[in-house]
PDB file of C-alpha atoms and ligand atoms in Angstrom:
ATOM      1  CA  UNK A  25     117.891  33.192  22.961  1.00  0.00           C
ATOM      2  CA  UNK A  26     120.153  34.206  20.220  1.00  0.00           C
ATOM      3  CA  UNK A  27     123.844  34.237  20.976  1.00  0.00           C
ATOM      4  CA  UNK A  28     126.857  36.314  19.557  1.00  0.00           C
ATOM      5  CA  UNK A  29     128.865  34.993  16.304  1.00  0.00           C
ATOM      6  CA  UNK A  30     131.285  32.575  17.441  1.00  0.00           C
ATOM      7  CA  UNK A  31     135.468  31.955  16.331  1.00  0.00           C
ATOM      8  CA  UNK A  32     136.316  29.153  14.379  1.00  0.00           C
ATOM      9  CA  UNK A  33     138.652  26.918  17.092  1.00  0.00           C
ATOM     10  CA  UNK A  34     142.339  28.376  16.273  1.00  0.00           C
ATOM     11  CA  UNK A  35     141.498  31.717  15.551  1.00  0.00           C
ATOM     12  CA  UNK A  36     141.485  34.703  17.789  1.00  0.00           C
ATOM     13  CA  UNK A  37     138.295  35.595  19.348  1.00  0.00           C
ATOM     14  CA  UNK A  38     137.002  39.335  20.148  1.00  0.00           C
ATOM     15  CA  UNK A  39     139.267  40.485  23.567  1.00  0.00           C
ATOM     16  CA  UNK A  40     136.850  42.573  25.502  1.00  0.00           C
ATOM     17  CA  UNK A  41     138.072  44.040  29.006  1.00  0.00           C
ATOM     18  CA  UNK A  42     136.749  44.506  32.482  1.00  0.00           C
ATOM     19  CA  UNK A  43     138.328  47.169  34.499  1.00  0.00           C
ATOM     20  CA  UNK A  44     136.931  46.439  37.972  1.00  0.00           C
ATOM     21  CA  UNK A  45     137.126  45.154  41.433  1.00  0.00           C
ATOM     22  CA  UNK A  46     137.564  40.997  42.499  1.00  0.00           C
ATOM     23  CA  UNK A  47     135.014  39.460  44.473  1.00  0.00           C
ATOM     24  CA  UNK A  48     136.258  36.807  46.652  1.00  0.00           C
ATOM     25  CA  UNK A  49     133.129  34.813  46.796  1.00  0.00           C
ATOM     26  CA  UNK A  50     133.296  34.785  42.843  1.00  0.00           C
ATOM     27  CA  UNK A  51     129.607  36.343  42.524  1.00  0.00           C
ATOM     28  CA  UNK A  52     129.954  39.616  41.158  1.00  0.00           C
ATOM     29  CA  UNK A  53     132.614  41.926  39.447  1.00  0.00           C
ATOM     30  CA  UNK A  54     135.858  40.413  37.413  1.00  0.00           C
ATOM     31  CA  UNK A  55     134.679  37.210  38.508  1.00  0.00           C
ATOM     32  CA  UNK A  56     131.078  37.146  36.347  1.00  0.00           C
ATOM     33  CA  UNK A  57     132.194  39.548  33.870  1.00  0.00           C
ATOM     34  CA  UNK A  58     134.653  36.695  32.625  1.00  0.00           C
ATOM     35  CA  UNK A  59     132.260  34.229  33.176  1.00  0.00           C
ATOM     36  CA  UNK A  60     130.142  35.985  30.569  1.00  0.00           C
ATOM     37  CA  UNK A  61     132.975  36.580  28.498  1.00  0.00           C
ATOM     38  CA  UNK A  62     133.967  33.291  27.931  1.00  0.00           C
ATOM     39  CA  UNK A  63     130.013  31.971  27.668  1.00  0.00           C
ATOM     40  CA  UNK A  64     129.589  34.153  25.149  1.00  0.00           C
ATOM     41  CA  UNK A  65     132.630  33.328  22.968  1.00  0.00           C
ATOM     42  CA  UNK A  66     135.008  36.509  23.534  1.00  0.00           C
ATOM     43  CA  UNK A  67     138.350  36.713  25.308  1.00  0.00           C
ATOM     44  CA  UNK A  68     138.108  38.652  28.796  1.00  0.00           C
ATOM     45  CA  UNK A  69     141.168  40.517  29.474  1.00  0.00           C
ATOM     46  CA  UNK A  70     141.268  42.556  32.967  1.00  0.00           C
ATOM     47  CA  UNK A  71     142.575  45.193  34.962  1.00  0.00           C
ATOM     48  CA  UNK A  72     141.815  44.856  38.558  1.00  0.00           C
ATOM     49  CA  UNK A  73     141.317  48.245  40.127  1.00  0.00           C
ATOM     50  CA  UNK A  74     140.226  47.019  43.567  1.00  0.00           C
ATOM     51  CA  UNK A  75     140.245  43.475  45.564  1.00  0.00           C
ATOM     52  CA  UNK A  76     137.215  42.932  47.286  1.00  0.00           C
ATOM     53  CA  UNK A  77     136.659  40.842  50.878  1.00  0.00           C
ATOM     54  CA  UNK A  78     133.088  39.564  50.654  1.00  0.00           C
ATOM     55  CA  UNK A  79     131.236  36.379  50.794  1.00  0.00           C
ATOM     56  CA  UNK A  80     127.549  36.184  49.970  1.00  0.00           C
ATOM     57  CA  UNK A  81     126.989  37.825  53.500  1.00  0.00           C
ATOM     58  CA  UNK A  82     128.455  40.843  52.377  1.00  0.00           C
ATOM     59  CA  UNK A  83     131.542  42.642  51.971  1.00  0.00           C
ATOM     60  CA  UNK A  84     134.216  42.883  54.510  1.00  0.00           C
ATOM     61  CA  UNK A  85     136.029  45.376  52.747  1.00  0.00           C
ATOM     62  CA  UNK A  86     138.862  46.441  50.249  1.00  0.00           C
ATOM     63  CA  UNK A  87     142.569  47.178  48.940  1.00  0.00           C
ATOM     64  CA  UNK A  88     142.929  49.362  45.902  1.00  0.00           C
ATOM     65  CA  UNK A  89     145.559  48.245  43.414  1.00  0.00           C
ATOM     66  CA  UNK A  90     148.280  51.284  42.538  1.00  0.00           C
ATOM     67  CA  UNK A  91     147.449  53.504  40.062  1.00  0.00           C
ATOM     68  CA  UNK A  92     150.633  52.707  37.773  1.00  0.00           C
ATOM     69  CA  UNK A  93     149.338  49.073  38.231  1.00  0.00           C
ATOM     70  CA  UNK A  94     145.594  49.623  37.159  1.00  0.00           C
ATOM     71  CA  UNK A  95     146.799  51.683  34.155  1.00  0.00           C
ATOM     72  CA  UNK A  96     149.776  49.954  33.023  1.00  0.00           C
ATOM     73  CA  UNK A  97     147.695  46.533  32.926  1.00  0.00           C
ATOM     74  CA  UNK A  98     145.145  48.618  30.215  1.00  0.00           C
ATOM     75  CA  UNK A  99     147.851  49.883  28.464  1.00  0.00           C
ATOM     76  CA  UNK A 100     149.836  46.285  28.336  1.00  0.00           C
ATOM     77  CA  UNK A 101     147.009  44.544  27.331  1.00  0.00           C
ATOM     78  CA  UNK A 102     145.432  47.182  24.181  1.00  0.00           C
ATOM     79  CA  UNK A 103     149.110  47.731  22.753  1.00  0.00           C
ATOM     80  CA  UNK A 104     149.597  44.172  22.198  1.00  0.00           C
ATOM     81  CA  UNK A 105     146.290  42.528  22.242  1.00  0.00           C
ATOM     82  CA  UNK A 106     144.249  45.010  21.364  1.00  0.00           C
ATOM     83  CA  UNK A 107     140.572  45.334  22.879  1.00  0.00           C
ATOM     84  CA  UNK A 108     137.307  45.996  20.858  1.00  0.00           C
ATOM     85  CA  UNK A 109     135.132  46.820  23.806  1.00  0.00           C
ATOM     86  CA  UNK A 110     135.134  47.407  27.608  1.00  0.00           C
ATOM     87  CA  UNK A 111     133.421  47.627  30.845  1.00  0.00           C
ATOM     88  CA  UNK A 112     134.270  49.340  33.878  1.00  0.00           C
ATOM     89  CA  UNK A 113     132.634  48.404  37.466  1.00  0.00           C
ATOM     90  CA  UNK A 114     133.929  49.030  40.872  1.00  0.00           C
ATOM     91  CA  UNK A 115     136.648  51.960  40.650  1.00  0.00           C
ATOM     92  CA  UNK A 116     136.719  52.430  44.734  1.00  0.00           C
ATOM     93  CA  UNK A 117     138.440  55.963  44.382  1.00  0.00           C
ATOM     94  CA  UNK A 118     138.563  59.480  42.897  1.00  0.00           C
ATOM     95  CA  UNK A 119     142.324  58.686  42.293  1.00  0.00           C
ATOM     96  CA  UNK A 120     141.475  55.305  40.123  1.00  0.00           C
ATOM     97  CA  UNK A 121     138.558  57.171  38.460  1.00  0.00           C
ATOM     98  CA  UNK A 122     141.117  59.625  37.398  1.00  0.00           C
ATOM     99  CA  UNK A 123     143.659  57.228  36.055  1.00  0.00           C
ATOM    100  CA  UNK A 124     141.254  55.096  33.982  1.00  0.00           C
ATOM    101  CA  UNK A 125     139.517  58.139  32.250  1.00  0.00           C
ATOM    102  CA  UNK A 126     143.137  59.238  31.491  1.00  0.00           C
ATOM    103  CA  UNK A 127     144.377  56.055  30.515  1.00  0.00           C
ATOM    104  CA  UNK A 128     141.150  55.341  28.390  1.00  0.00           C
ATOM    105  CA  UNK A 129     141.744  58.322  26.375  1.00  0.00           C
ATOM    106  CA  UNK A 130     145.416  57.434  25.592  1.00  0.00           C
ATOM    107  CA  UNK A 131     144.207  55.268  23.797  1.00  0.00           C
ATOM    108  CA  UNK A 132     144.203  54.699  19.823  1.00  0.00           C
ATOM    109  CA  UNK A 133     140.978  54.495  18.370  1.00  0.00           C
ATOM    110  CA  UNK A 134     137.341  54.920  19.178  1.00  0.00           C
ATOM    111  CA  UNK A 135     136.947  51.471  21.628  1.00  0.00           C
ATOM    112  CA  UNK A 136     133.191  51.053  22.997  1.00  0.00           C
ATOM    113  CA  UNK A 137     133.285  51.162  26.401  1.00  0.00           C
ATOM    114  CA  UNK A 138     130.447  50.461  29.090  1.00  0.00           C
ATOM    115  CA  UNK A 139     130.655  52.378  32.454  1.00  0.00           C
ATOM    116  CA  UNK A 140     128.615  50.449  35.393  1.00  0.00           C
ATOM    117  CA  UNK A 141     128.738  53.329  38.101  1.00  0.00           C
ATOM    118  CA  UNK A 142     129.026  50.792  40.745  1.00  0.00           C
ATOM    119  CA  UNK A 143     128.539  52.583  44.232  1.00  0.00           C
ATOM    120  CA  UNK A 144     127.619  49.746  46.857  1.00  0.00           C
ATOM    121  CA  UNK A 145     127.238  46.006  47.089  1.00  0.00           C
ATOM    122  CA  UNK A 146     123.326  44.717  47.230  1.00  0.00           C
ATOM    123  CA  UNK A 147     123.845  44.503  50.720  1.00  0.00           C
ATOM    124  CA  UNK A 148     124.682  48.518  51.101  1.00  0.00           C
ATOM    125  CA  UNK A 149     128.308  48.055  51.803  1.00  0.00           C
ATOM    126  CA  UNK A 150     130.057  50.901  50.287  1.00  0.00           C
ATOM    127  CA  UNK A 151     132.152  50.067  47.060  1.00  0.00           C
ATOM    128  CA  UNK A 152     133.063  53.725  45.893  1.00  0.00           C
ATOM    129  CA  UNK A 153     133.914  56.893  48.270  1.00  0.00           C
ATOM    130  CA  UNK A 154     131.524  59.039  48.667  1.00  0.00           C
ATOM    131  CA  UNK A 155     134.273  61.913  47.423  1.00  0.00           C
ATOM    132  CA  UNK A 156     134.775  59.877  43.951  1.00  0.00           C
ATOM    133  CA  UNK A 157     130.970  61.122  42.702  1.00  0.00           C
ATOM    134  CA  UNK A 158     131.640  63.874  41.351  1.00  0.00           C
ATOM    135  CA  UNK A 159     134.618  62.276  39.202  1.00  0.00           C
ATOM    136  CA  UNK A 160     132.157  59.615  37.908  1.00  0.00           C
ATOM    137  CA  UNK A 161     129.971  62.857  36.707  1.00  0.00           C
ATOM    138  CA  UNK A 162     133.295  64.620  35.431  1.00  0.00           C
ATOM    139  CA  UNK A 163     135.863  62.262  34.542  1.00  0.00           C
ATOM    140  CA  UNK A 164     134.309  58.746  33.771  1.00  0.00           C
ATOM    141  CA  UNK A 165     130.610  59.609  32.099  1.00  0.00           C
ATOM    142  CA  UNK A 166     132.716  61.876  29.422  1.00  0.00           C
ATOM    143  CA  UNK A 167     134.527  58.830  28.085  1.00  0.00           C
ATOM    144  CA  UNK A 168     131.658  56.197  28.388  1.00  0.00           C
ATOM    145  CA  UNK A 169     129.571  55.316  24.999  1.00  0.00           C
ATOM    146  CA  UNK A 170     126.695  53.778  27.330  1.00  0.00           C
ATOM    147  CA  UNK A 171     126.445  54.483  31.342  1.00  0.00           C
ATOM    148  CA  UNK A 172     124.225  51.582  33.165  1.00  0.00           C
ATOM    149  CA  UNK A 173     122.976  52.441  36.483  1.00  0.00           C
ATOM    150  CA  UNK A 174     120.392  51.063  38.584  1.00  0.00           C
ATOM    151  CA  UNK A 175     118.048  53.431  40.461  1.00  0.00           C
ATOM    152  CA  UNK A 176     120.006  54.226  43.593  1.00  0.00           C
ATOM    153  CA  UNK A 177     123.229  54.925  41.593  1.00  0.00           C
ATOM    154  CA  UNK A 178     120.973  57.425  39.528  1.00  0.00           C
ATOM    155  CA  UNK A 179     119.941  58.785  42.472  1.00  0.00           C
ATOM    156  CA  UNK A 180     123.381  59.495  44.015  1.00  0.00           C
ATOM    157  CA  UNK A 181     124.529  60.399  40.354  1.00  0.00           C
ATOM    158  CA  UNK A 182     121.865  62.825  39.786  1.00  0.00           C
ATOM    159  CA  UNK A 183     119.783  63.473  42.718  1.00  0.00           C
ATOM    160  CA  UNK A 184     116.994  62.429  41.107  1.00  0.00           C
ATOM    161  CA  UNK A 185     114.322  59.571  42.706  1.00  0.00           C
ATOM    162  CA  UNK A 186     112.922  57.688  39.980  1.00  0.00           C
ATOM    163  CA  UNK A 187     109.699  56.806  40.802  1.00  0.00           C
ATOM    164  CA  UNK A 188     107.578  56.614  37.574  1.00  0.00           C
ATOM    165  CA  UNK A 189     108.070  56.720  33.577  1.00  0.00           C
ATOM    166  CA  UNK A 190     108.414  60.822  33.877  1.00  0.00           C
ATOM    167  CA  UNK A 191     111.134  60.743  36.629  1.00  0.00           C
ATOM    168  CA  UNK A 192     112.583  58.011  34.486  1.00  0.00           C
ATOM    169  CA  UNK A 193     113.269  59.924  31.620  1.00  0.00           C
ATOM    170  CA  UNK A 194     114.165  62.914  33.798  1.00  0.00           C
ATOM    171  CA  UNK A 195     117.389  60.660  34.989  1.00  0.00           C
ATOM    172  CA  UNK A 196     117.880  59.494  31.194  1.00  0.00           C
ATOM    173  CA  UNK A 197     118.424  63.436  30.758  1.00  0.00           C
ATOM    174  CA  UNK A 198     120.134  64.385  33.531  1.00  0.00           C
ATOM    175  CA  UNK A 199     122.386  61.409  32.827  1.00  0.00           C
ATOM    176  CA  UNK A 200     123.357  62.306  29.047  1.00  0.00           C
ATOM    177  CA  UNK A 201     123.688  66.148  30.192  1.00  0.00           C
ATOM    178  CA  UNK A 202     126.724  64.395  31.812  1.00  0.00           C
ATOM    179  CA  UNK A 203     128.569  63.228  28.459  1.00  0.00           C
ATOM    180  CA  UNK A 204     128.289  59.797  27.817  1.00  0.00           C
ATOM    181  CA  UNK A 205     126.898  59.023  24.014  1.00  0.00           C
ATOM    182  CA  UNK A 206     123.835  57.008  25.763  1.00  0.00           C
ATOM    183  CA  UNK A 207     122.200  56.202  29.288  1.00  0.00           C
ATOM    184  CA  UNK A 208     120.472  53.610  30.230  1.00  0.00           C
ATOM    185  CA  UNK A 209     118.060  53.721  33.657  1.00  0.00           C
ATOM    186  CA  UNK A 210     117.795  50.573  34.772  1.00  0.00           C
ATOM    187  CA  UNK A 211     113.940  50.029  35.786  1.00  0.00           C
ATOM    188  CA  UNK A 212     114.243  47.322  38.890  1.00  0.00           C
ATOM    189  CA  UNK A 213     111.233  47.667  40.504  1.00  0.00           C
ATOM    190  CA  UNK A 214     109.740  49.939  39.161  1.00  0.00           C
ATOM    191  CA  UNK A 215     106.123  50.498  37.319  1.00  0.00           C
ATOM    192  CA  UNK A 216     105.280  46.718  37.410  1.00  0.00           C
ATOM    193  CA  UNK A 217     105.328  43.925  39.164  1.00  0.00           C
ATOM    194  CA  UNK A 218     106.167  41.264  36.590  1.00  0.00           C
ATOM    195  CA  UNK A 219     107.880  43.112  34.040  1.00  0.00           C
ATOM    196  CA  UNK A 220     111.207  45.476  34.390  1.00  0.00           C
ATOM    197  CA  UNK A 221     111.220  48.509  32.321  1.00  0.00           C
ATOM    198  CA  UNK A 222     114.435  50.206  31.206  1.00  0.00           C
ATOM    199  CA  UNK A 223     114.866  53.069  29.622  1.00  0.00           C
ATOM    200  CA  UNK A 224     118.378  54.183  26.985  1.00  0.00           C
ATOM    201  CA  UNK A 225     118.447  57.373  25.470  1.00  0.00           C
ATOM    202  CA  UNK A 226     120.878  58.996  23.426  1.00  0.00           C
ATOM    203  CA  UNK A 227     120.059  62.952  23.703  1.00  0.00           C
ATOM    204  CA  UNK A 228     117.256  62.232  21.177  1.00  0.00           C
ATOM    205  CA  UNK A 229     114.585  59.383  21.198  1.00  0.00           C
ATOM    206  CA  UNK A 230     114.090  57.075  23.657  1.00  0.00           C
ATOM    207  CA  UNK A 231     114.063  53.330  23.608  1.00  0.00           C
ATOM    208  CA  UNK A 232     112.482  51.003  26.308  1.00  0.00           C
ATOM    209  CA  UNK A 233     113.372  47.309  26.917  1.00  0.00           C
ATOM    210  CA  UNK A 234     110.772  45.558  28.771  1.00  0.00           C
ATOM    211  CA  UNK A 235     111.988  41.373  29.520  1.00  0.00           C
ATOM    212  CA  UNK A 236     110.293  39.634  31.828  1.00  0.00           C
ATOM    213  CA  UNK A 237     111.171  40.315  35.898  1.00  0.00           C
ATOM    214  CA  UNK A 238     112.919  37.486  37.544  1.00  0.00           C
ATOM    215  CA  UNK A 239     112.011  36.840  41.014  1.00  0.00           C
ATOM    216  CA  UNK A 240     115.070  35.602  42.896  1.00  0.00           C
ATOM    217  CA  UNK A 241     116.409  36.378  45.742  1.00  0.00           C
ATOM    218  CA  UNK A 242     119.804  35.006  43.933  1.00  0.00           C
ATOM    219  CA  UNK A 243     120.675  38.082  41.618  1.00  0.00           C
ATOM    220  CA  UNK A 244     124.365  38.992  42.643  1.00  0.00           C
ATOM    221  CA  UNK A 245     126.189  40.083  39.891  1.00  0.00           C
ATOM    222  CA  UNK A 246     123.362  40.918  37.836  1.00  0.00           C
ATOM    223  CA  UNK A 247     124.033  44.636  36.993  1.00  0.00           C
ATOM    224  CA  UNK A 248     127.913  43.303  36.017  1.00  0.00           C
ATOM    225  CA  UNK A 249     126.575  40.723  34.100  1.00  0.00           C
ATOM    226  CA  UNK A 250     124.354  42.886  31.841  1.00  0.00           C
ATOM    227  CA  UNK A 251     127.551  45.408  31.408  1.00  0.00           C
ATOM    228  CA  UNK A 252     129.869  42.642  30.111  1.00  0.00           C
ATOM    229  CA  UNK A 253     127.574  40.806  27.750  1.00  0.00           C
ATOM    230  CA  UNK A 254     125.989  44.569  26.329  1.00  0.00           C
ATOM    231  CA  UNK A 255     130.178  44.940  25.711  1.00  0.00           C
ATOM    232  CA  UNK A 256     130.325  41.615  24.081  1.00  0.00           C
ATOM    233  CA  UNK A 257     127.803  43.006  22.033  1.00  0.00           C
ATOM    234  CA  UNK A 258     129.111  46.137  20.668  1.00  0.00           C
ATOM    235  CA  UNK A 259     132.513  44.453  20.226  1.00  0.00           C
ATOM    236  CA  UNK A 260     130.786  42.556  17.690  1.00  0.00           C
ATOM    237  CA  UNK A 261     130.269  45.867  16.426  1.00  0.00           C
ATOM    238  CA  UNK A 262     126.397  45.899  17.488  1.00  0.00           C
ATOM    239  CA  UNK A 263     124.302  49.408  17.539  1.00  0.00           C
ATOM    240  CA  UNK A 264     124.006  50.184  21.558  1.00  0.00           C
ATOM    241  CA  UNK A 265     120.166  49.526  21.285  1.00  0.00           C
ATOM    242  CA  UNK A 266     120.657  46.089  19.761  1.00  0.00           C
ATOM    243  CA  UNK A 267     123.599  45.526  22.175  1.00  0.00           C
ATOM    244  CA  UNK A 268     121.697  46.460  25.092  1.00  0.00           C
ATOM    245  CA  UNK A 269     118.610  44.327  24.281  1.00  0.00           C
ATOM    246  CA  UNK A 270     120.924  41.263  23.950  1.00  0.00           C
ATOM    247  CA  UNK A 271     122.428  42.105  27.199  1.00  0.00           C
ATOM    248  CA  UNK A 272     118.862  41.852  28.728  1.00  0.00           C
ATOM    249  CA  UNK A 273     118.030  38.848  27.282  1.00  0.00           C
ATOM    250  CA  UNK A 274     121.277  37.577  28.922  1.00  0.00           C
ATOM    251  CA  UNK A 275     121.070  38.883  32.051  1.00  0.00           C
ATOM    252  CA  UNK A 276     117.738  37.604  32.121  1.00  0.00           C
ATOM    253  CA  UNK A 277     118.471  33.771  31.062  1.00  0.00           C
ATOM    254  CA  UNK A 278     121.529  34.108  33.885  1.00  0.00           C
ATOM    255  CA  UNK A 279     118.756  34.990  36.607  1.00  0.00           C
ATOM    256  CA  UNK A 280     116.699  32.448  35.493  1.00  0.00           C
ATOM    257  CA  UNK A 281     119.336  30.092  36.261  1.00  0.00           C
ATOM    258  CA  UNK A 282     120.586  31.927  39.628  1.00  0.00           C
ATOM    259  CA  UNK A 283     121.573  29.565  42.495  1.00  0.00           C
ATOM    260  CA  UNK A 284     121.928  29.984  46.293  1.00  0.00           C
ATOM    261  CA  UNK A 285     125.256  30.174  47.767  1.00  0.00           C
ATOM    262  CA  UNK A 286     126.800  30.391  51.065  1.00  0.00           C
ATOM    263  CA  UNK A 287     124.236  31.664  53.986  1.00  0.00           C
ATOM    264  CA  UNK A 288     122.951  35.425  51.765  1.00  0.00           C
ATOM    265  CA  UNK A 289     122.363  35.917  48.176  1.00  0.00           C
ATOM    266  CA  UNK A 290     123.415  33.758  45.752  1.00  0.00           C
ATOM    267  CA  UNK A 291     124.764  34.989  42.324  1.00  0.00           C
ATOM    268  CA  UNK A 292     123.266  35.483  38.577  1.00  0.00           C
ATOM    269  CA  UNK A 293     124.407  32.054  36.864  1.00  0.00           C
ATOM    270  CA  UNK A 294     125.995  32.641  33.390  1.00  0.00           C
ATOM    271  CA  UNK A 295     127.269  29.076  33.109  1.00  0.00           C
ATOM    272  CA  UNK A 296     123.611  28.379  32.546  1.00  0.00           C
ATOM    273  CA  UNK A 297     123.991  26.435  28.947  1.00  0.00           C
ATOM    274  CA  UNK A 298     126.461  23.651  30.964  1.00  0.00           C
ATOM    275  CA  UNK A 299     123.896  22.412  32.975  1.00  0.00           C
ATOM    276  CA  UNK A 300     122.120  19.571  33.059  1.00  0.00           C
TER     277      UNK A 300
HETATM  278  O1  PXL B  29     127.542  44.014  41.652  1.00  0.00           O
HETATM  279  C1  PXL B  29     128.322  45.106  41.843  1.00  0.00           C
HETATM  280  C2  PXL B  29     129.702  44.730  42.240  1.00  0.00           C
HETATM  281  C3  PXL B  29     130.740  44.968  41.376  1.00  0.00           C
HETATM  282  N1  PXL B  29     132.013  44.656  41.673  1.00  0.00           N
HETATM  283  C4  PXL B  29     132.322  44.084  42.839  1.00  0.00           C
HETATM  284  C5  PXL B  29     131.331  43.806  43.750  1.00  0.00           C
HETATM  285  C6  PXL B  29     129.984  44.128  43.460  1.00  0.00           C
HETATM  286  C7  PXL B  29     128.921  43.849  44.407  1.00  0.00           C
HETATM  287  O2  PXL B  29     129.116  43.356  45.473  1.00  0.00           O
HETATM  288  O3  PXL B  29     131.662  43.212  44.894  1.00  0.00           O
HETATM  289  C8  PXL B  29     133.752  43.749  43.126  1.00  0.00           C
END
C-alpha cells in the first residue's frame, strides 16, 4: 500500500490528536490510535477523556477524567502545538460530550476532525451512557467533518437496522440530517461474505469502498484504527473520500497482521511493517 508523505528527520511532523478513552490491555482506543500515528509518520498528541479497565476478556469498567482536565489538555496542546486533524472515540458521558464539542469550537481555525461514536466494547460492555445519545446526535455530529460508525452504533444513533444497500444509504441520510459534513456506514458484515462494503456520503453523491474482508477473530481496535489513520489523512490535507480509502487500506493491512492476545480477542496490529 501507499503510505502518507513523510518529515525529513529534524523537522516537525503533522500533530494529529485523539480525544478518547485508555485501554489497559493496549488493544484499542489512545493506545492504537498512537500506534497508527507514529506508523504513519505524524505526531499523536492526546486528551484522555476516560481510563478504561479491560483485558482482551473484556472490560471491567471505567473512571472519567474531569472535565477542566479533558478540555484544558485540548486547549494546551492546539495553542502551542497546534493540531491539523483529530479523532474522537470513547467520550463515556453526556457531560464530556458537552465539553469537547465546546472546547472543539473554541478553537481557531477549521481543524478536520473524525468522530468514532464509540458506544460499547466488541464484547458488549458499555463504553458510553445510554443518556449521552442524544448529545452525540446534538452536540458532537454538528462539529464532526466525517462520523464513522459501525452498524450497531448506527442503529442506536438512528434507529435504523441496516440490513441491505437501501437501509444502508437510509443510515448515510439519517446520519448527515444530523450535521456532520460526511458519514460513513461502516458495512461489517453485511451484503457479502468476502468483501466489506462501506458507504460515505456527503448530503449529495455517494461513494462506496469495497477492500477485501479480513477474517480474524483478532480485530480489536479496528474501528479506532481506521479513525486515526483517515485523520492522518486529511491532516495531510487529503479530500475525505481519498482519506477514507487510505484509512481502509490501513485498517485492512493492520487486520491482516492481527495477533492473539491474552485468553479473548486479540487486537488489529499497526506495527505490521516491523515485523519480520
Ligand atoms: O474499539 C472501541 C474502543 C475505543 N476506546 C476504548 C475501548 C474500545 C473497545 O473496547 O476500550 C477505550
Amino acid at each position: 500500500m501507499n503510505l502518507l508523505p513523510l518529515t525529513p528527520p529534524g523537522e516537525t511532523p503533522l500533530r494529529v490528536m485523539t480525544i478518547a478513552g485508555s485501554d489497559s490491555g493496549g488493544g484499542a482506543g489512545i493506545q492504537a490510535d498512537l500506534r497508527t500515528f507514529a506508523m504513519l509518520g505524524v505526531h499523536g498528541c492526546v486528551a484522555v477523556a476516560a481510563v478504561t479497565v479491560q483485558n482482551s476478556l473484556g472490560v471491567k469498567g471505567f473512571h472519567e477524567l474531569p472535565l477542566d482536565i479533558i478540555s484544558g489538555q485540548i486547549t494546551a496542546v492546539a495553542d502551542d502545538i497546534g493540531i491539523q486533524a483529530a479523532k474522537t472515540g470513547m467520550l463515556a458521558s453526556a457531560e464530556i460530550i458537552g465539553a469537547v464539542a465546546e472546547t472543539w469550537q473554541s478553537l481557531d481555525g477549521d481543524i478536520p476532525l473524525v468522530v468514532d461514536p464509540v458506544c460499547a466494547s466488541m464484547h458488549g460492555d458499555p463504553l458510553l451512557h445510554p443518556s449521552a445519545l442524544n448529545s452525540v446526535r446534538t452536540q458532537l455530529f454538528p462539529i464532526a467533518t466525517l462520523v464513522t460508525p459501525n452498524l450497531d452504533e448506527v442503529r442506536l444513533i438512528t434507529g435504523i437496522d441496516v440490513v441491505d444497500a437501501s437501509t444502508q444509504k437510509d443510515a448515510a441520510k439519517a446520519l448527515h440530517d444530523l450535521g456532520p459534513k460526511w458519514a460513513l456506514v461502516k458495512g461489517g458484515h453485511l451484503r457479502s461474505s468476502d468483501h466489506s462494503p462501506d458507504l460515505l456520503y456527503d448530503g449529495s453523491e455517494f461513494y462506496e469502498f469495497t477492500t477485501e474482508r479480513i477474517d480474524t477473530g483478532h480485530d480489536h481496535g479496528a474501528g479506532d484504527t481506521l479513525a486515526a489513520s483517515t485523520a492522518c489523512a486529511l491532516a495531510h490535507g487529503f479530500s475525505v473520500p481519498d482519506a477514507v480509502a487510505f484509512g481502509k487500506s490501513w485498517v485492512t493491512e493492520c487486520l491482516r497482521a492481527a495477533y492473539p492476545l491474552g485468553h479473548g480477542h486479540g487486537p488489529v496490529n499497526a506495527l505490521f511493517r516491523l515485523q519480520a
